[in-house]
mmCIF file of C-alpha atoms and ligand atoms in Angstrom:
data_model
loop_
_atom_site.group_PDB
_atom_site.id
_atom_site.type_symbol
_atom_site.label_atom_id
_atom_site.label_comp_id
_atom_site.label_asym_id
_atom_site.label_seq_id
_atom_site.Cartn_x
_atom_site.Cartn_y
_atom_site.Cartn_z
ATOM 1 C CA MET A 1 -30.293 13.621 6.438
ATOM 2 C CA SER A 2 -34.184 11.773 6.355
ATOM 3 C CA GLY A 3 -35.270 8.573 7.730
ATOM 4 C CA TRP A 4 -33.239 8.522 10.696
ATOM 5 C CA ALA A 5 -35.089 6.551 14.299
ATOM 6 C CA GLN A 6 -36.268 9.189 16.326
ATOM 7 C CA SER A 7 -36.004 7.358 19.847
ATOM 8 C CA LYS A 8 -33.468 4.372 21.161
ATOM 9 C CA PRO A 9 -34.958 0.872 19.132
ATOM 10 C CA LEU A 10 -36.705 -1.875 22.113
ATOM 11 C CA ASP A 11 -34.918 -4.807 20.887
ATOM 12 C CA MET A 12 -31.381 -2.779 21.478
ATOM 13 C CA ASP A 13 -31.974 -3.619 25.037
ATOM 14 C CA LYS A 14 -31.479 -6.836 24.307
ATOM 15 C CA PHE A 15 -28.161 -6.232 22.992
ATOM 16 C CA ASN A 16 -25.005 -7.474 24.407
ATOM 17 C CA LEU A 17 -21.737 -7.388 23.752
ATOM 18 C CA ASN A 18 -20.239 -9.748 26.240
ATOM 19 C CA ASN A 19 -21.939 -12.346 24.960
ATOM 20 C CA LEU A 20 -20.223 -11.333 21.742
ATOM 21 C CA ILE A 21 -16.804 -11.930 22.876
ATOM 22 C CA ARG A 22 -14.712 -14.584 22.375
ATOM 23 C CA GLU A 23 -13.896 -17.007 25.846
ATOM 24 C CA ASN A 24 -9.985 -16.197 25.559
ATOM 25 C CA ILE A 25 -10.024 -12.656 24.260
ATOM 26 C CA LYS A 26 -12.159 -11.684 27.855
ATOM 27 C CA ASP A 27 -9.368 -12.609 30.199
ATOM 28 C CA LEU A 28 -6.524 -10.829 27.903
ATOM 29 C CA LYS A 29 -4.079 -8.138 29.273
ATOM 30 C CA PRO A 30 -2.909 -6.153 25.973
ATOM 31 C CA TYR A 31 1.095 -6.029 26.320
ATOM 32 C CA SER A 32 2.033 -2.930 28.098
ATOM 33 C CA SER A 33 5.231 -0.840 27.326
ATOM 34 C CA ALA A 34 6.326 0.536 30.031
ATOM 35 C CA ARG A 35 6.445 3.992 28.006
ATOM 36 C CA ASP A 36 3.001 3.970 28.099
ATOM 37 C CA GLU A 37 3.067 5.769 31.674
ATOM 38 C CA TYR A 38 5.908 8.224 30.485
ATOM 39 C CA ALA A 39 5.122 9.399 26.949
ATOM 40 C CA SER A 40 3.481 12.893 28.591
ATOM 41 C CA LEU A 41 5.905 13.818 30.405
ATOM 42 C CA GLY A 42 8.086 15.716 27.454
ATOM 43 C CA SER A 43 11.592 14.981 26.472
ATOM 44 C CA GLU A 44 13.723 15.576 28.532
ATOM 45 C CA MET A 45 13.110 12.425 29.754
ATOM 46 C CA VAL A 46 16.030 9.734 29.443
ATOM 47 C CA PHE A 47 14.418 6.006 28.136
ATOM 48 C CA LEU A 48 16.738 3.231 28.636
ATOM 49 C CA ASP A 49 13.812 1.204 28.806
ATOM 50 C CA ALA A 50 13.052 -0.067 24.559
ATOM 51 C CA ASN A 51 16.371 -0.925 23.928
ATOM 52 C CA GLU A 52 16.472 1.425 21.113
ATOM 53 C CA ASN A 53 19.213 3.434 19.626
ATOM 54 C CA PRO A 54 19.692 6.039 21.518
ATOM 55 C CA ASN A 55 20.775 8.133 18.373
ATOM 56 C CA SER A 56 18.053 10.232 17.313
ATOM 57 C CA ASN A 57 17.266 10.165 13.122
ATOM 58 C CA GLY A 58 13.560 11.019 13.599
ATOM 59 C CA VAL A 59 13.044 7.076 13.968
ATOM 60 C CA ASN A 60 14.857 5.677 16.671
ATOM 61 C CA ARG A 61 12.044 5.702 19.014
ATOM 62 C CA TYR A 62 9.486 3.387 18.997
ATOM 63 C CA PRO A 63 6.030 5.162 17.357
ATOM 64 C CA ASP A 64 3.157 6.656 19.999
ATOM 65 C CA PRO A 65 0.573 2.885 20.693
ATOM 66 C CA HIS A 66 -1.748 4.929 21.208
ATOM 67 C CA GLN A 67 -1.921 7.028 18.289
ATOM 68 C CA ARG A 68 -2.778 9.963 20.513
ATOM 69 C CA SER A 69 -1.440 13.337 17.808
ATOM 70 C CA LEU A 70 -3.718 11.862 15.217
ATOM 71 C CA LYS A 71 -6.392 10.831 17.386
ATOM 72 C CA SER A 72 -6.628 14.072 18.924
ATOM 73 C CA ILE A 73 -7.695 15.806 15.234
ATOM 74 C CA LEU A 74 -9.455 12.480 14.074
ATOM 75 C CA ALA A 75 -11.855 13.004 17.235
ATOM 76 C CA LYS A 76 -12.605 16.817 16.754
ATOM 77 C CA GLN A 77 -13.252 16.405 12.534
ATOM 78 C CA LYS A 78 -15.292 12.994 13.192
ATOM 79 C CA ASN A 79 -17.157 14.963 16.302
ATOM 80 C CA VAL A 80 -16.362 11.695 18.179
ATOM 81 C CA GLU A 81 -14.042 10.567 21.771
ATOM 82 C CA GLU A 82 -10.397 9.752 21.703
ATOM 83 C CA SER A 83 -11.839 5.996 22.972
ATOM 84 C CA GLN A 84 -13.853 6.196 20.116
ATOM 85 C CA ILE A 85 -11.368 5.507 17.814
ATOM 86 C CA LEU A 86 -9.081 2.763 17.178
ATOM 87 C CA VAL A 87 -6.656 2.776 13.981
ATOM 88 C CA GLY A 88 -4.449 -0.076 11.948
ATOM 89 C CA ASN A 89 -2.465 -0.714 9.319
ATOM 90 C CA GLY A 90 -5.348 0.101 6.768
ATOM 91 C CA SER A 91 -8.913 -1.030 7.220
ATOM 92 C CA ASP A 92 -7.487 -4.928 6.365
ATOM 93 C CA GLU A 93 -6.195 -4.979 9.986
ATOM 94 C CA ILE A 94 -9.315 -2.838 11.468
ATOM 95 C CA LEU A 95 -11.604 -6.115 9.759
ATOM 96 C CA ASP A 96 -9.120 -8.961 10.731
ATOM 97 C CA LEU A 97 -8.628 -7.933 14.607
ATOM 98 C CA LEU A 98 -13.045 -7.352 14.884
ATOM 99 C CA PHE A 99 -12.553 -10.942 13.373
ATOM 100 C CA ARG A 100 -9.956 -11.861 15.889
ATOM 101 C CA THR A 101 -12.009 -10.586 18.562
ATOM 102 C CA PHE A 102 -15.371 -11.595 18.563
ATOM 103 C CA CYS A 103 -15.168 -14.717 16.259
ATOM 104 C CA GLU A 104 -14.649 -18.126 17.364
ATOM 105 C CA PRO A 105 -12.843 -20.268 14.401
ATOM 106 C CA LYS A 106 -14.336 -23.245 13.595
ATOM 107 C CA LYS A 107 -17.804 -22.581 15.304
ATOM 108 C CA ASP A 108 -18.928 -19.216 14.554
ATOM 109 C CA ASN A 109 -20.784 -16.909 11.536
ATOM 110 C CA ILE A 110 -20.701 -13.639 9.642
ATOM 111 C CA ILE A 111 -22.918 -12.259 6.671
ATOM 112 C CA SER A 112 -21.884 -10.552 4.108
ATOM 113 C CA LEU A 113 -24.279 -9.614 1.384
ATOM 114 C CA PRO A 114 -22.372 -10.260 -2.374
ATOM 115 C CA PRO A 115 -21.008 -8.398 -4.578
ATOM 116 C CA THR A 116 -19.095 -6.350 -2.374
ATOM 117 C CA TYR A 117 -15.843 -6.290 -0.974
ATOM 118 C CA GLY A 118 -13.468 -9.389 -1.117
ATOM 119 C CA MET A 119 -11.702 -8.569 2.358
ATOM 120 C CA TYR A 120 -14.670 -10.280 4.585
ATOM 121 C CA LYS A 121 -14.672 -13.810 2.573
ATOM 122 C CA VAL A 122 -10.774 -13.873 3.096
ATOM 123 C CA LEU A 123 -10.390 -12.967 6.395
ATOM 124 C CA ALA A 124 -13.493 -15.256 6.934
ATOM 125 C CA GLY A 125 -11.586 -18.316 5.291
ATOM 126 C CA ILE A 126 -7.811 -17.611 7.662
ATOM 127 C CA ASN A 127 -9.940 -17.363 10.484
ATOM 128 C CA ALA A 128 -12.051 -20.216 9.972
ATOM 129 C CA ILE A 129 -15.141 -18.186 10.096
ATOM 130 C CA GLU A 130 -17.414 -19.445 8.080
ATOM 131 C CA ASN A 131 -19.222 -16.837 5.906
ATOM 132 C CA ARG A 132 -22.928 -16.702 5.194
ATOM 133 C CA GLU A 133 -23.429 -14.927 2.035
ATOM 134 C CA VAL A 134 -26.907 -13.361 0.670
ATOM 135 C CA LEU A 135 -26.838 -11.813 -2.308
ATOM 136 C CA LEU A 136 -28.280 -8.484 -2.492
ATOM 137 C CA ASN A 137 -31.055 -7.945 -4.693
ATOM 138 C CA LEU A 138 -30.734 -6.904 -8.153
ATOM 139 C CA GLU A 139 -30.793 -2.761 -7.231
ATOM 140 C CA PHE A 140 -28.299 -3.881 -4.719
ATOM 141 C CA GLN A 141 -30.068 -3.631 -1.722
ATOM 142 C CA PRO A 142 -29.935 -5.769 1.484
ATOM 143 C CA ASP A 143 -32.750 -8.395 1.632
ATOM 144 C CA ILE A 144 -33.161 -7.986 5.421
ATOM 145 C CA GLU A 145 -35.834 -10.831 5.856
ATOM 146 C CA THR A 146 -33.280 -13.928 3.704
ATOM 147 C CA ILE A 147 -30.967 -12.013 6.071
ATOM 148 C CA ILE A 148 -32.354 -13.008 9.302
ATOM 149 C CA SER A 149 -33.254 -15.983 8.270
ATOM 150 C CA LYS A 150 -29.922 -16.502 8.372
ATOM 151 C CA VAL A 151 -29.272 -15.498 11.568
ATOM 152 C CA ASP A 152 -28.484 -17.715 14.474
ATOM 153 C CA SER A 153 -26.651 -16.976 18.454
ATOM 154 C CA ASP A 154 -23.124 -17.105 16.880
ATOM 155 C CA SER A 155 -23.961 -15.112 13.840
ATOM 156 C CA LYS A 156 -21.355 -12.689 15.134
ATOM 157 C CA LEU A 157 -20.876 -9.596 12.786
ATOM 158 C CA LEU A 158 -22.630 -8.069 9.533
ATOM 159 C CA PHE A 159 -20.711 -6.174 7.230
ATOM 160 C CA LEU A 160 -22.258 -3.635 4.850
ATOM 161 C CA CYS A 161 -20.122 -1.722 2.664
ATOM 162 C CA SER A 162 -21.900 1.495 1.646
ATOM 163 C CA PRO A 163 -20.890 3.279 -0.994
ATOM 164 C CA ASN A 164 -20.504 -0.482 -2.004
ATOM 165 C CA ASN A 165 -17.422 -2.075 -3.475
ATOM 166 C CA PRO A 166 -17.703 -3.238 -6.564
ATOM 167 C CA THR A 167 -21.191 -1.836 -7.488
ATOM 168 C CA GLY A 168 -20.807 2.331 -5.964
ATOM 169 C CA ASN A 169 -24.480 2.252 -4.578
ATOM 170 C CA LEU A 170 -24.654 3.485 -0.649
ATOM 171 C CA ILE A 171 -27.246 1.301 1.145
ATOM 172 C CA ASP A 172 -30.515 2.658 1.952
ATOM 173 C CA THR A 173 -30.512 4.061 5.486
ATOM 174 C CA LYS A 174 -33.867 2.388 6.329
ATOM 175 C CA LYS A 175 -32.850 -1.104 5.349
ATOM 176 C CA ILE A 176 -29.069 -0.502 7.205
ATOM 177 C CA GLU A 177 -31.238 0.883 10.802
ATOM 178 C CA ASP A 178 -33.086 -2.024 10.416
ATOM 179 C CA LEU A 179 -30.782 -4.578 10.357
ATOM 180 C CA LEU A 180 -28.724 -2.300 13.675
ATOM 181 C CA ILE A 181 -32.038 -2.992 15.406
ATOM 182 C CA ARG A 182 -32.675 -6.710 14.212
ATOM 183 C CA PHE A 183 -29.342 -7.948 14.250
ATOM 184 C CA GLN A 184 -28.045 -8.737 17.826
ATOM 185 C CA GLY A 185 -24.330 -8.950 16.686
ATOM 186 C CA LEU A 186 -22.064 -6.312 15.541
ATOM 187 C CA VAL A 187 -22.996 -4.520 11.740
ATOM 188 C CA ILE A 188 -19.986 -3.292 10.245
ATOM 189 C CA ILE A 189 -20.237 -0.115 8.171
ATOM 190 C CA ASP A 190 -16.954 -0.147 5.742
ATOM 191 C CA GLU A 191 -17.700 3.576 4.407
ATOM 192 C CA ALA A 192 -14.048 3.394 2.706
ATOM 193 C CA TYR A 193 -15.781 5.054 0.578
ATOM 194 C CA ILE A 194 -18.015 7.990 2.101
ATOM 195 C CA ASP A 195 -16.034 10.917 1.147
ATOM 196 C CA PHE A 196 -17.036 10.865 -1.989
ATOM 197 C CA SER A 197 -20.836 10.626 -1.599
ATOM 198 C CA LYS A 198 -22.904 13.146 -0.167
ATOM 199 C CA THR A 199 -24.275 10.976 2.879
ATOM 200 C CA ASN A 200 -23.572 11.906 6.429
ATOM 201 C CA SER A 201 -21.313 8.822 7.773
ATOM 202 C CA TRP A 202 -22.771 6.626 10.149
ATOM 203 C CA VAL A 203 -20.044 7.909 12.713
ATOM 204 C CA ASN A 204 -23.005 9.846 13.907
ATOM 205 C CA LYS A 205 -25.422 8.105 15.190
ATOM 206 C CA LEU A 206 -22.974 5.847 17.058
ATOM 207 C CA SER A 207 -25.013 6.932 20.269
ATOM 208 C CA MET A 208 -27.755 5.343 19.021
ATOM 209 C CA TYR A 209 -26.965 2.044 18.746
ATOM 210 C CA PRO A 210 -24.378 -0.326 20.355
ATOM 211 C CA ASN A 211 -23.646 -2.385 17.916
ATOM 212 C CA LEU A 212 -22.833 -0.220 15.240
ATOM 213 C CA VAL A 213 -19.123 0.027 14.084
ATOM 214 C CA VAL A 214 -18.043 2.282 11.327
ATOM 215 C CA THR A 215 -14.528 1.773 9.600
ATOM 216 C CA GLN A 216 -13.120 4.445 7.121
ATOM 217 C CA THR A 217 -9.685 4.525 5.360
ATOM 218 C CA LEU A 218 -6.780 7.568 4.182
ATOM 219 C CA SER A 219 -6.633 5.055 1.008
ATOM 220 C CA LYS A 220 -8.905 6.368 -1.325
ATOM 221 C CA ALA A 221 -10.724 10.688 -1.381
ATOM 222 C CA TYR A 222 -6.815 11.114 0.846
ATOM 223 C CA GLY A 223 -4.715 9.768 -1.450
ATOM 224 C CA MET A 224 -2.822 7.824 0.758
ATOM 225 C CA ALA A 225 -3.494 4.159 0.375
ATOM 226 C CA GLY A 226 0.747 3.797 0.741
ATOM 227 C CA ILE A 227 1.127 4.610 4.491
ATOM 228 C CA ARG A 228 -1.188 1.849 5.001
ATOM 229 C CA LEU A 229 -4.081 3.646 7.620
ATOM 230 C CA GLY A 230 -7.437 2.791 8.785
ATOM 231 C CA MET A 231 -10.088 4.449 10.855
ATOM 232 C CA CYS A 232 -12.397 2.442 13.153
ATOM 233 C CA PHE A 233 -15.403 3.932 15.039
ATOM 234 C CA ALA A 234 -16.900 2.300 18.014
ATOM 235 C CA SER A 235 -18.690 2.567 21.887
ATOM 236 C CA GLU A 236 -15.729 2.952 23.704
ATOM 237 C CA ALA A 237 -16.716 -0.981 24.919
ATOM 238 C CA ILE A 238 -16.022 -2.104 21.710
ATOM 239 C CA ILE A 239 -13.125 0.030 21.024
ATOM 240 C CA ASP A 240 -11.263 -1.407 24.630
ATOM 241 C CA LEU A 241 -11.278 -4.889 23.390
ATOM 242 C CA LEU A 242 -10.020 -4.565 20.439
ATOM 243 C CA LYS A 243 -7.332 -2.284 21.908
ATOM 244 C CA LYS A 244 -6.696 -5.374 23.699
ATOM 245 C CA ILE A 245 -5.694 -7.905 20.767
ATOM 246 C CA LYS A 246 -3.728 -5.240 18.554
ATOM 247 C CA PRO A 247 0.078 -5.491 18.086
ATOM 248 C CA PRO A 248 0.856 -2.385 20.466
ATOM 249 C CA TYR A 249 2.890 -0.707 17.041
ATOM 250 C CA ASN A 250 0.553 -1.169 14.713
ATOM 251 C CA VAL A 251 0.903 2.869 12.955
ATOM 252 C CA ASN A 252 4.200 3.231 12.155
ATOM 253 C CA GLU A 253 5.757 6.749 12.981
ATOM 254 C CA LEU A 254 6.120 7.539 9.198
ATOM 255 C CA THR A 255 2.398 6.450 8.809
ATOM 256 C CA GLN A 256 1.771 8.312 12.028
ATOM 257 C CA LYS A 257 3.532 11.437 10.685
ATOM 258 C CA GLN A 258 1.594 11.098 7.453
ATOM 259 C CA ALA A 259 -1.452 10.941 8.802
ATOM 260 C CA VAL A 260 -1.378 13.727 10.297
ATOM 261 C CA ASN A 261 -0.622 15.946 8.298
ATOM 262 C CA GLY A 262 -3.278 14.440 5.884
ATOM 263 C CA VAL A 263 -5.742 14.682 7.728
ATOM 264 C CA LEU A 264 -5.076 18.070 8.769
ATOM 265 C CA ASP A 265 -4.958 19.480 5.131
ATOM 266 C CA ILE A 266 -9.043 19.173 4.435
ATOM 267 C CA ALA A 267 -8.942 21.883 1.604
ATOM 268 C CA LYS A 268 -6.062 19.315 -0.951
ATOM 269 C CA VAL A 269 -8.885 16.468 -0.202
ATOM 270 C CA THR A 270 -11.635 18.218 -1.050
ATOM 271 C CA ASN A 271 -10.622 19.765 -4.045
ATOM 272 C CA GLN A 272 -9.120 17.132 -5.311
ATOM 273 C CA VAL A 273 -12.608 14.775 -4.087
ATOM 274 C CA THR A 274 -14.423 17.639 -6.399
ATOM 275 C CA GLU A 275 -12.166 17.203 -9.068
ATOM 276 C CA ILE A 276 -13.167 13.327 -9.419
ATOM 277 C CA LEU A 277 -16.473 13.768 -9.490
ATOM 278 C CA THR A 278 -16.107 16.315 -11.921
ATOM 279 C CA GLU A 279 -13.723 13.888 -14.285
ATOM 280 C CA ARG A 280 -16.428 10.575 -13.101
ATOM 281 C CA GLN A 281 -19.232 12.582 -14.044
ATOM 282 C CA ASN A 282 -17.022 13.594 -17.459
ATOM 283 C CA LEU A 283 -16.467 9.796 -18.047
ATOM 284 C CA LYS A 284 -20.238 8.551 -17.257
ATOM 285 C CA GLU A 285 -20.527 10.991 -20.069
ATOM 286 C CA ALA A 286 -18.087 9.456 -22.132
ATOM 287 C CA LEU A 287 -19.005 6.051 -21.847
ATOM 288 C CA ARG A 288 -22.701 6.775 -23.200
ATOM 289 C CA GLU A 289 -21.042 6.873 -26.656
ATOM 290 C CA ILE A 290 -19.428 3.832 -26.661
ATOM 291 C CA PRO A 291 -21.270 1.289 -27.992
ATOM 292 C CA PHE A 292 -20.371 -2.312 -26.808
ATOM 293 C CA ILE A 293 -21.437 -0.191 -23.016
ATOM 294 C CA GLN A 294 -24.827 -1.280 -21.987
ATOM 295 C CA ASN A 295 -25.235 -0.169 -18.938
ATOM 296 C CA ILE A 296 -23.560 1.892 -15.871
ATOM 297 C CA TYR A 297 -24.210 1.765 -12.718
ATOM 298 C CA ASN A 298 -24.975 4.660 -10.227
ATOM 299 C CA SER A 299 -21.835 5.303 -8.281
ATOM 300 C CA GLU A 300 -21.501 7.738 -5.259
ATOM 301 C CA ALA A 301 -17.334 6.460 -4.468
ATOM 302 C CA ASN A 302 -14.112 6.981 -7.090
ATOM 303 C CA PHE A 303 -15.148 4.345 -9.263
ATOM 304 C CA LEU A 304 -17.912 3.648 -11.929
ATOM 305 C CA LEU A 305 -19.099 -0.078 -12.506
ATOM 306 C CA VAL A 306 -20.314 -0.967 -16.153
ATOM 307 C CA LYS A 307 -21.993 -3.566 -18.498
ATOM 308 C CA VAL A 308 -20.410 -4.283 -21.729
ATOM 309 C CA ASP A 309 -21.300 -7.282 -23.927
ATOM 310 C CA ASP A 310 -18.224 -9.770 -23.701
ATOM 311 C CA ALA A 311 -16.034 -8.533 -20.749
ATOM 312 C CA ASP A 312 -12.778 -10.544 -20.259
ATOM 313 C CA MET A 313 -12.777 -9.764 -23.850
ATOM 314 C CA ARG A 314 -13.403 -5.555 -23.568
ATOM 315 C CA TYR A 315 -10.818 -6.836 -20.650
ATOM 316 C CA ASN A 316 -8.157 -8.140 -22.917
ATOM 317 C CA GLN A 317 -8.272 -4.826 -25.833
ATOM 318 C CA LEU A 318 -7.243 -2.192 -23.178
ATOM 319 C CA LEU A 319 -4.957 -4.148 -21.629
ATOM 320 C CA GLU A 320 -3.554 -4.531 -24.711
ATOM 321 C CA GLN A 321 -3.382 -0.363 -25.053
ATOM 322 C CA GLN A 322 -2.181 -0.488 -21.193
ATOM 323 C CA ILE A 323 -5.185 0.518 -19.916
ATOM 324 C CA VAL A 324 -5.516 -1.888 -16.486
ATOM 325 C CA ILE A 325 -9.633 -2.342 -15.238
ATOM 326 C CA ARG A 326 -10.322 -4.552 -13.096
ATOM 327 C CA ASN A 327 -12.949 -7.567 -14.870
ATOM 328 C CA ARG A 328 -15.596 -8.113 -11.529
ATOM 329 C CA SER A 329 -17.368 -10.979 -13.589
ATOM 330 C CA LYS A 330 -16.693 -13.204 -11.175
ATOM 331 C CA GLN A 331 -18.627 -11.992 -8.928
ATOM 332 C CA PRO A 332 -22.763 -12.629 -8.317
ATOM 333 C CA LEU A 333 -25.009 -9.769 -10.305
ATOM 334 C CA CYS A 334 -22.015 -8.818 -11.995
ATOM 335 C CA ASP A 335 -22.180 -10.913 -15.146
ATOM 336 C CA ASN A 336 -19.209 -9.135 -17.621
ATOM 337 C CA THR A 337 -19.027 -6.265 -15.237
ATOM 338 C CA LEU A 338 -16.229 -4.203 -15.992
ATOM 339 C CA ARG A 339 -15.046 -1.398 -13.106
ATOM 340 C CA PHE A 340 -12.569 1.837 -13.289
ATOM 341 C CA THR A 341 -11.405 3.854 -11.187
ATOM 342 C CA ILE A 342 -11.561 7.107 -11.868
ATOM 343 C CA GLY A 343 -7.927 9.033 -12.969
ATOM 344 C CA THR A 344 -6.379 11.840 -13.096
ATOM 345 C CA PRO A 345 -7.859 13.866 -16.433
ATOM 346 C CA GLU A 346 -5.286 12.633 -19.203
ATOM 347 C CA GLU A 347 -5.557 9.106 -18.035
ATOM 348 C CA ASN A 348 -9.555 9.123 -18.129
ATOM 349 C CA ILE A 349 -9.033 10.738 -21.946
ATOM 350 C CA LYS A 350 -6.320 7.892 -22.260
ATOM 351 C CA LEU A 351 -9.148 5.462 -21.467
ATOM 352 C CA ILE A 352 -11.923 7.203 -23.469
ATOM 353 C CA LYS A 353 -9.170 7.055 -26.351
ATOM 354 C CA ALA A 354 -8.786 3.394 -25.867
ATOM 355 C CA LEU A 355 -12.638 2.847 -25.260
ATOM 356 C CA LYS A 356 -13.429 4.429 -28.582
ATOM 357 C CA VAL A 357 -10.014 2.736 -31.064
ATOM 358 C CA ILE A 358 -12.282 -1.270 -29.755
ATOM 359 C CA LYS A 359 -13.951 -2.703 -32.705
HETATM 360 C C1 PLP B 1 -10.133 -0.125 -0.702
HETATM 361 C C2 PLP B 1 -10.788 -0.599 0.292
HETATM 362 C C3 PLP B 1 -10.036 -0.584 1.980
HETATM 363 C C4 PLP B 1 -8.940 0.331 2.259
HETATM 364 O O1 PLP B 1 -8.712 -1.263 2.387
HETATM 365 P P1 PLP B 1 -7.507 -0.462 3.238
HETATM 366 O O2 PLP B 1 -6.706 -1.169 4.367
HETATM 367 O O3 PLP B 1 -7.440 1.056 4.445
HETATM 368 O O4 PLP B 1 -6.839 0.203 2.429
HETATM 369 C C5 PLP B 1 -11.781 -0.615 2.701
HETATM 370 N N1 PLP B 1 -12.632 -1.141 2.141
HETATM 371 C C6 PLP B 1 -13.466 -1.205 0.893
HETATM 372 C C7 PLP B 1 -14.620 -1.489 0.517
HETATM 373 C C8 PLP B 1 -12.696 -0.948 -0.001
HETATM 374 O O5 PLP B 1 -12.571 -0.997 -1.037
#
């Protein structure tokens, strides 16, 4: 793709990870289980160290705290080192680990760009961190100069969601590059919907930007929201810090097994994504015929955001027909918008039928 920076940006020489870390985390030693050192020696070992029930049932042992099997597959697929990967109990856990590693409560701040994913704000609230909001512009792109004017030495994290939820668009490559170069904290690119987009992941650019953190998830394209598996890709230095504070057994045995099977079955994911993208196009065409739908925003994700005449009324009318969608009207720049997740072909037909009978 075009527009990638050709050389290491000059400003990055100023980046100093050490300056971003909370003092109490700097000196912390992670919890270590005695099992760690022996896990690779094989099943002939006798494990009497962790007070587990010795009777095998598939889950009687604690899970691998390093998730080695899953990471070895992910490392090959994403073309990164295993040491550049952290997996968590959903991306939500990973985002929380980022706050707790880098943001000092009641002192530091983060930058987020509404309308966007609600968890950045929620996590800022939970962790007592100021959330400096800079609205996206009318094209749903970042306003770089305003962002930079809001930054100070306590600005630790900048959240970019691309493709963005709820708007569905990608953030421009050039804008992201600018922010990576000019923002001296960590830039987190939330790629929950990247598998629905034709664009390259920013994971490919980790070696160029020491302040880049990319998060992805098995909750959307991979069809495994129920197992709770989020992924974080960053420099080994950043990953090592997050590992210090992650709960040792944050990804359970059943999740690790199912995640391994899920990421190995690429063909299934690709087929389902293809079907969802076809369905998105079909739905889009059908929505154009609905008189009260005034705008259908371009989407690189598995949902469509639309502008309607009266979102509350249309939401309730669909609910009466047993169709639950998301009313995003309370988000800035999203007056009278509704978000439709792309369902199965049958579900999408039901949605279209329901929209057609509404007066
Ligand atoms: C759905 C979604 C996630 C997924 O979070 P998980 O905890 O991994 O399920 C992350 N970010 C965005 C923007 C999302 O829409």
